[in-house]
PDB file of C-alpha atoms and ligand atoms in Angstrom:
ATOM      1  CA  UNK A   1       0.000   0.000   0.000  1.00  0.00           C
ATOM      2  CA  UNK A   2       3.012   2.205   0.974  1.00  0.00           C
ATOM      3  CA  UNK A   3       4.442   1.395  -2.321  1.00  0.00           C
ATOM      4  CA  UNK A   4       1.537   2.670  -4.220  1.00  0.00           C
ATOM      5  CA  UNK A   5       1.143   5.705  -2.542  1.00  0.00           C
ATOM      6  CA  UNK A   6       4.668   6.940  -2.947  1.00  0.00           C
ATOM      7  CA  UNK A   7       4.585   6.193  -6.113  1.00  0.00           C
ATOM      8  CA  UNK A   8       1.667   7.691  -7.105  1.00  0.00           C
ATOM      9  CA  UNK A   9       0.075  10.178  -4.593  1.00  0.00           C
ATOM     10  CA  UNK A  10       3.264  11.597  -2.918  1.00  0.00           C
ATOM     11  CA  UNK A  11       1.267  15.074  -3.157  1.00  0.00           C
ATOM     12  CA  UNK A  12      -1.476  14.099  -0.519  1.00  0.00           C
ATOM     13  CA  UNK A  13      -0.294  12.426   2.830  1.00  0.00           C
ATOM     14  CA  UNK A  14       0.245   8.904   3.501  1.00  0.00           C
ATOM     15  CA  UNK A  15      -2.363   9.024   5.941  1.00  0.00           C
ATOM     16  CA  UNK A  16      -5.105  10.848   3.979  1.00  0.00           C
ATOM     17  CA  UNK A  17      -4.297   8.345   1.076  1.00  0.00           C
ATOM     18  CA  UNK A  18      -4.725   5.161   3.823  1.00  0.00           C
ATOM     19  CA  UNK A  19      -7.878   6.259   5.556  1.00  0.00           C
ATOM     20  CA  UNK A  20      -9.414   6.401   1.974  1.00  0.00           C
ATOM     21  CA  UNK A  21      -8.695   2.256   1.749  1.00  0.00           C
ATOM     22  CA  UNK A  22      -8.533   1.719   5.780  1.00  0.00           C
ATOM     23  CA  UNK A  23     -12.144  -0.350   5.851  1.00  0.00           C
ATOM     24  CA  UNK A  24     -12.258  -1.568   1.986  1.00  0.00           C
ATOM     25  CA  UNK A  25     -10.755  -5.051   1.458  1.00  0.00           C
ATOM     26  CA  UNK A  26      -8.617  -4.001  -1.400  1.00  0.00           C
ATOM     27  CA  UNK A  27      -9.969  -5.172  -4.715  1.00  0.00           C
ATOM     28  CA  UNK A  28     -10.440  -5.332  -8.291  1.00  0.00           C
ATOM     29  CA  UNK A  29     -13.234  -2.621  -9.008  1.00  0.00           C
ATOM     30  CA  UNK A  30     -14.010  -4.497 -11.947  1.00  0.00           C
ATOM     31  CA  UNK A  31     -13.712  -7.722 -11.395  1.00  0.00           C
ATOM     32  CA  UNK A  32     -13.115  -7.881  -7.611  1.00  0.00           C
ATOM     33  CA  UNK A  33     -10.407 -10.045  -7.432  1.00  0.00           C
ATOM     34  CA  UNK A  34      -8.404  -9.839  -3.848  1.00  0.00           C
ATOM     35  CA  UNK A  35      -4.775  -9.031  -3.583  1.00  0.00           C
ATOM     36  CA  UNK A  36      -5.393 -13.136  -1.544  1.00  0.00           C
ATOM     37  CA  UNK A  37      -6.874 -14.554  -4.674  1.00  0.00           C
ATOM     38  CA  UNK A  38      -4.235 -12.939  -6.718  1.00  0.00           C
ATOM     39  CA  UNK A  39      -1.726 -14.598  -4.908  1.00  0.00           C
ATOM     40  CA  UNK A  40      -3.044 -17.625  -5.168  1.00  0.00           C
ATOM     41  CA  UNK A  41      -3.682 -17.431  -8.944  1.00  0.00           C
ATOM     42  CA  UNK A  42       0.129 -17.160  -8.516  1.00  0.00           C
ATOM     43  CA  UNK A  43       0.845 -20.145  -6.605  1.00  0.00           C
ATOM     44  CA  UNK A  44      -0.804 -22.281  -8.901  1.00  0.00           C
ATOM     45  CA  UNK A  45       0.971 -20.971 -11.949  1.00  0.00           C
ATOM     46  CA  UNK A  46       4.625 -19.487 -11.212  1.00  0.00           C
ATOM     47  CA  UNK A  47       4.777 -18.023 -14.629  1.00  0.00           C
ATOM     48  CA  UNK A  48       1.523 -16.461 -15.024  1.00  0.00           C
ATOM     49  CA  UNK A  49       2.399 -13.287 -16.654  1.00  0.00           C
ATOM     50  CA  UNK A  50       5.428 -12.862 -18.785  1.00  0.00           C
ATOM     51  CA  UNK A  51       7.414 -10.397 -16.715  1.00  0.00           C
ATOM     52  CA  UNK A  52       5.986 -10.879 -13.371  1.00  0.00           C
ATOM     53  CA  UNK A  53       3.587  -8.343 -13.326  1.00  0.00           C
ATOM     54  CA  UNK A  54       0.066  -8.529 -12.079  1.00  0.00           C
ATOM     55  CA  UNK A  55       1.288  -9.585  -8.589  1.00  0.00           C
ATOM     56  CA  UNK A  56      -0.344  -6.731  -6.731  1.00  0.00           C
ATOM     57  CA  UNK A  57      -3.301  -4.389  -6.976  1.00  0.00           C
ATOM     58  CA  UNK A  58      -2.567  -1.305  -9.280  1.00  0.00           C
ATOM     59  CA  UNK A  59      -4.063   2.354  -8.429  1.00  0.00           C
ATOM     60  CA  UNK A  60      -6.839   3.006 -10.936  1.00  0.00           C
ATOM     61  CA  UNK A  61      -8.181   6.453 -12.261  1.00  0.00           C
ATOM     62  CA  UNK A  62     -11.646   6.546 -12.842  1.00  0.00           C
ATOM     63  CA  UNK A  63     -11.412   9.373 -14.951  1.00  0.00           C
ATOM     64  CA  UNK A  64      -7.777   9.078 -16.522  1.00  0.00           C
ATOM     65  CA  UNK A  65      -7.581  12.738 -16.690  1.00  0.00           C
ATOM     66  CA  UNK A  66      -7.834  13.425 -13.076  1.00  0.00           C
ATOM     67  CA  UNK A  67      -4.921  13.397 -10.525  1.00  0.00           C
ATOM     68  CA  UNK A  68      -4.327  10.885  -8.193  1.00  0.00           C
ATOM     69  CA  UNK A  69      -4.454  12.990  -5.222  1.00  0.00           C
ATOM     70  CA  UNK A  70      -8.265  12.874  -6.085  1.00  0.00           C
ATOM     71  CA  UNK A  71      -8.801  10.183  -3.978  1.00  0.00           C
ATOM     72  CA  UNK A  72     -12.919   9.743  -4.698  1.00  0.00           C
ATOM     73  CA  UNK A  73     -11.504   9.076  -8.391  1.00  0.00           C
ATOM     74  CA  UNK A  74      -9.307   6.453  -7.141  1.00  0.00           C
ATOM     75  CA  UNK A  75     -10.476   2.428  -6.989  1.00  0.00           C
ATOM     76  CA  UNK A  76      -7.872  -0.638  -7.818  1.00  0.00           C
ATOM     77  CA  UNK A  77      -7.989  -2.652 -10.375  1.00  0.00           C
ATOM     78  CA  UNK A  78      -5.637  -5.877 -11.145  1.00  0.00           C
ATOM     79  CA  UNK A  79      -3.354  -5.758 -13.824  1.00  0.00           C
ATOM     80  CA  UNK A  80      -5.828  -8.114 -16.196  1.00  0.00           C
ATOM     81  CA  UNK A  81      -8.431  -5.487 -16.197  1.00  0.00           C
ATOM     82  CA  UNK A  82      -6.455  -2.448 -16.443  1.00  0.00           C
ATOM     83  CA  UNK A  83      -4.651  -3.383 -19.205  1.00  0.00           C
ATOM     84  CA  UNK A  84      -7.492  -4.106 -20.757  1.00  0.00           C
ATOM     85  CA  UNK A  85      -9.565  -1.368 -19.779  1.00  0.00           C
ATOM     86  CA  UNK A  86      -6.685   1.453 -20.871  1.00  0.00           C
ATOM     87  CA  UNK A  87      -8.450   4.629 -21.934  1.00  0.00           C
ATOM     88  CA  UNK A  88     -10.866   3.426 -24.271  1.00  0.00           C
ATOM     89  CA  UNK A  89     -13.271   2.252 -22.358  1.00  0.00           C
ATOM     90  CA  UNK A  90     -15.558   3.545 -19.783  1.00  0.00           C
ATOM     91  CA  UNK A  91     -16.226   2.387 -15.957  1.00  0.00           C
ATOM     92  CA  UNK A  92     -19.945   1.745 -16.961  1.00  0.00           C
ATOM     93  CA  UNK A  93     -18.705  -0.299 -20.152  1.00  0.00           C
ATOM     94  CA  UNK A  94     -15.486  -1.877 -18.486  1.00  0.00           C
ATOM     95  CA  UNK A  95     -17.561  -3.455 -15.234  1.00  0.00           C
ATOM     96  CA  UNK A  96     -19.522  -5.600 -17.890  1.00  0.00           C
ATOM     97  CA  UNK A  97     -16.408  -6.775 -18.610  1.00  0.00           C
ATOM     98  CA  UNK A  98     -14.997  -7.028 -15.528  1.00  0.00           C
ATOM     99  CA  UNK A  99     -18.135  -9.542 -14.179  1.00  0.00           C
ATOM    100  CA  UNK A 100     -17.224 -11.999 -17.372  1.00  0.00           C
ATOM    101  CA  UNK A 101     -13.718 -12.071 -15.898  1.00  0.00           C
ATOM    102  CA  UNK A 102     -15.214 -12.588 -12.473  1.00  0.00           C
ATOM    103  CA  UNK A 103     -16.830 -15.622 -13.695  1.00  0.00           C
ATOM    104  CA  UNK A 104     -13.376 -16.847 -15.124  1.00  0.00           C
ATOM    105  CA  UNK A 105     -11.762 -16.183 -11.515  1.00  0.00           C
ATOM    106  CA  UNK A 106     -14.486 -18.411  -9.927  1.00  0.00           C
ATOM    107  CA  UNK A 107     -14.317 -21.049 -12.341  1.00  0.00           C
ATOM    108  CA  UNK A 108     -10.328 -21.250 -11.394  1.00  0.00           C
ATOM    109  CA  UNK A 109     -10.072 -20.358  -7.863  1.00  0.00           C
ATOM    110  CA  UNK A 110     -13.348 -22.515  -6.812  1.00  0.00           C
ATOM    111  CA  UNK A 111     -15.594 -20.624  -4.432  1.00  0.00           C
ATOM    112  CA  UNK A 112     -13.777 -21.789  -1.580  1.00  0.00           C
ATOM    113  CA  UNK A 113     -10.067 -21.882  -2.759  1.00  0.00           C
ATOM    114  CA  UNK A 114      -8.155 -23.461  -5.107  1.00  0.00           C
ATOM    115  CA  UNK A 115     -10.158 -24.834  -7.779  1.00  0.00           C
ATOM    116  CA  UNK A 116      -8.138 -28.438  -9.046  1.00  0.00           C
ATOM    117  CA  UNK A 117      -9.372 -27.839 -12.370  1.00  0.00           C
ATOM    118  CA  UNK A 118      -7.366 -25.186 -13.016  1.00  0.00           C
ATOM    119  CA  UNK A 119      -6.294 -25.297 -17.087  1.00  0.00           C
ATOM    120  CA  UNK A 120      -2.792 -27.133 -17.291  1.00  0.00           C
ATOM    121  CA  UNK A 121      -2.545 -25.839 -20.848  1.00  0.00           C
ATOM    122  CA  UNK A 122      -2.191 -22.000 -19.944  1.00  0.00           C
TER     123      UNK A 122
HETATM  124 ZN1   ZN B   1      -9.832  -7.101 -12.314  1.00  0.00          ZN
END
């Protein structure tokens, strides 16, 4: 959380920035994946972006104009959906996107945890 904050909101204090997030479960806004489930997605598949990223919760703009020191413009989003969101599309179009991805996270983490039919092929 630190890490995110100093790299993107060092004009607002650390505290201001935290007490934003302090009751929230960080999440995916679009597809509400945890920063738990992401690491699990990771311990089932060591290699499961080229590069290693995707391991954490990036900071979000709602509207990409906006600074991030706006904090009601600020949500997370995992690296899946916000590369695929970029600028083109909107919140209101993304989130339909972001529940078909949901579905895809359920199918692989299992409602309660690891799912054992996880895809060996990806
Ligand atoms: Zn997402």
């Amino acid at each position: 959380m630190r890490d995110l904050w100093i790299k993107k909101c060092g004009d607002i204090s650390y505290d201001e920035f935290e007490a934003a997030y302090l009751n929230n479960t960080p999440h995916c806004h679009y597809c509400g994946i945890t920063t738990e489930q992401i690491q699990q997605l990771w311990e089932m598949k060591p290699k499961l972006t080229k590069r290693g990223r995707g391991r954490k919760l990036e900071l979000e703009r709602l509207a990409p104009n906006e600074k991030y020191s706006n904090l009601g413009n600020l949500v997370f989003s995992c690296y899946w959906c916000n590369n695929a969101k970029t600028d083109t599309f909107t919140e209101e179009e993304f989130m339909k996107v972001g529940a078909v991805i949901k579905e895809i996270w359920e199918e692989r983490l299992g409602k309660n945890g690891l799912n054992k039919d996880y895809p060996d092929n990806l």
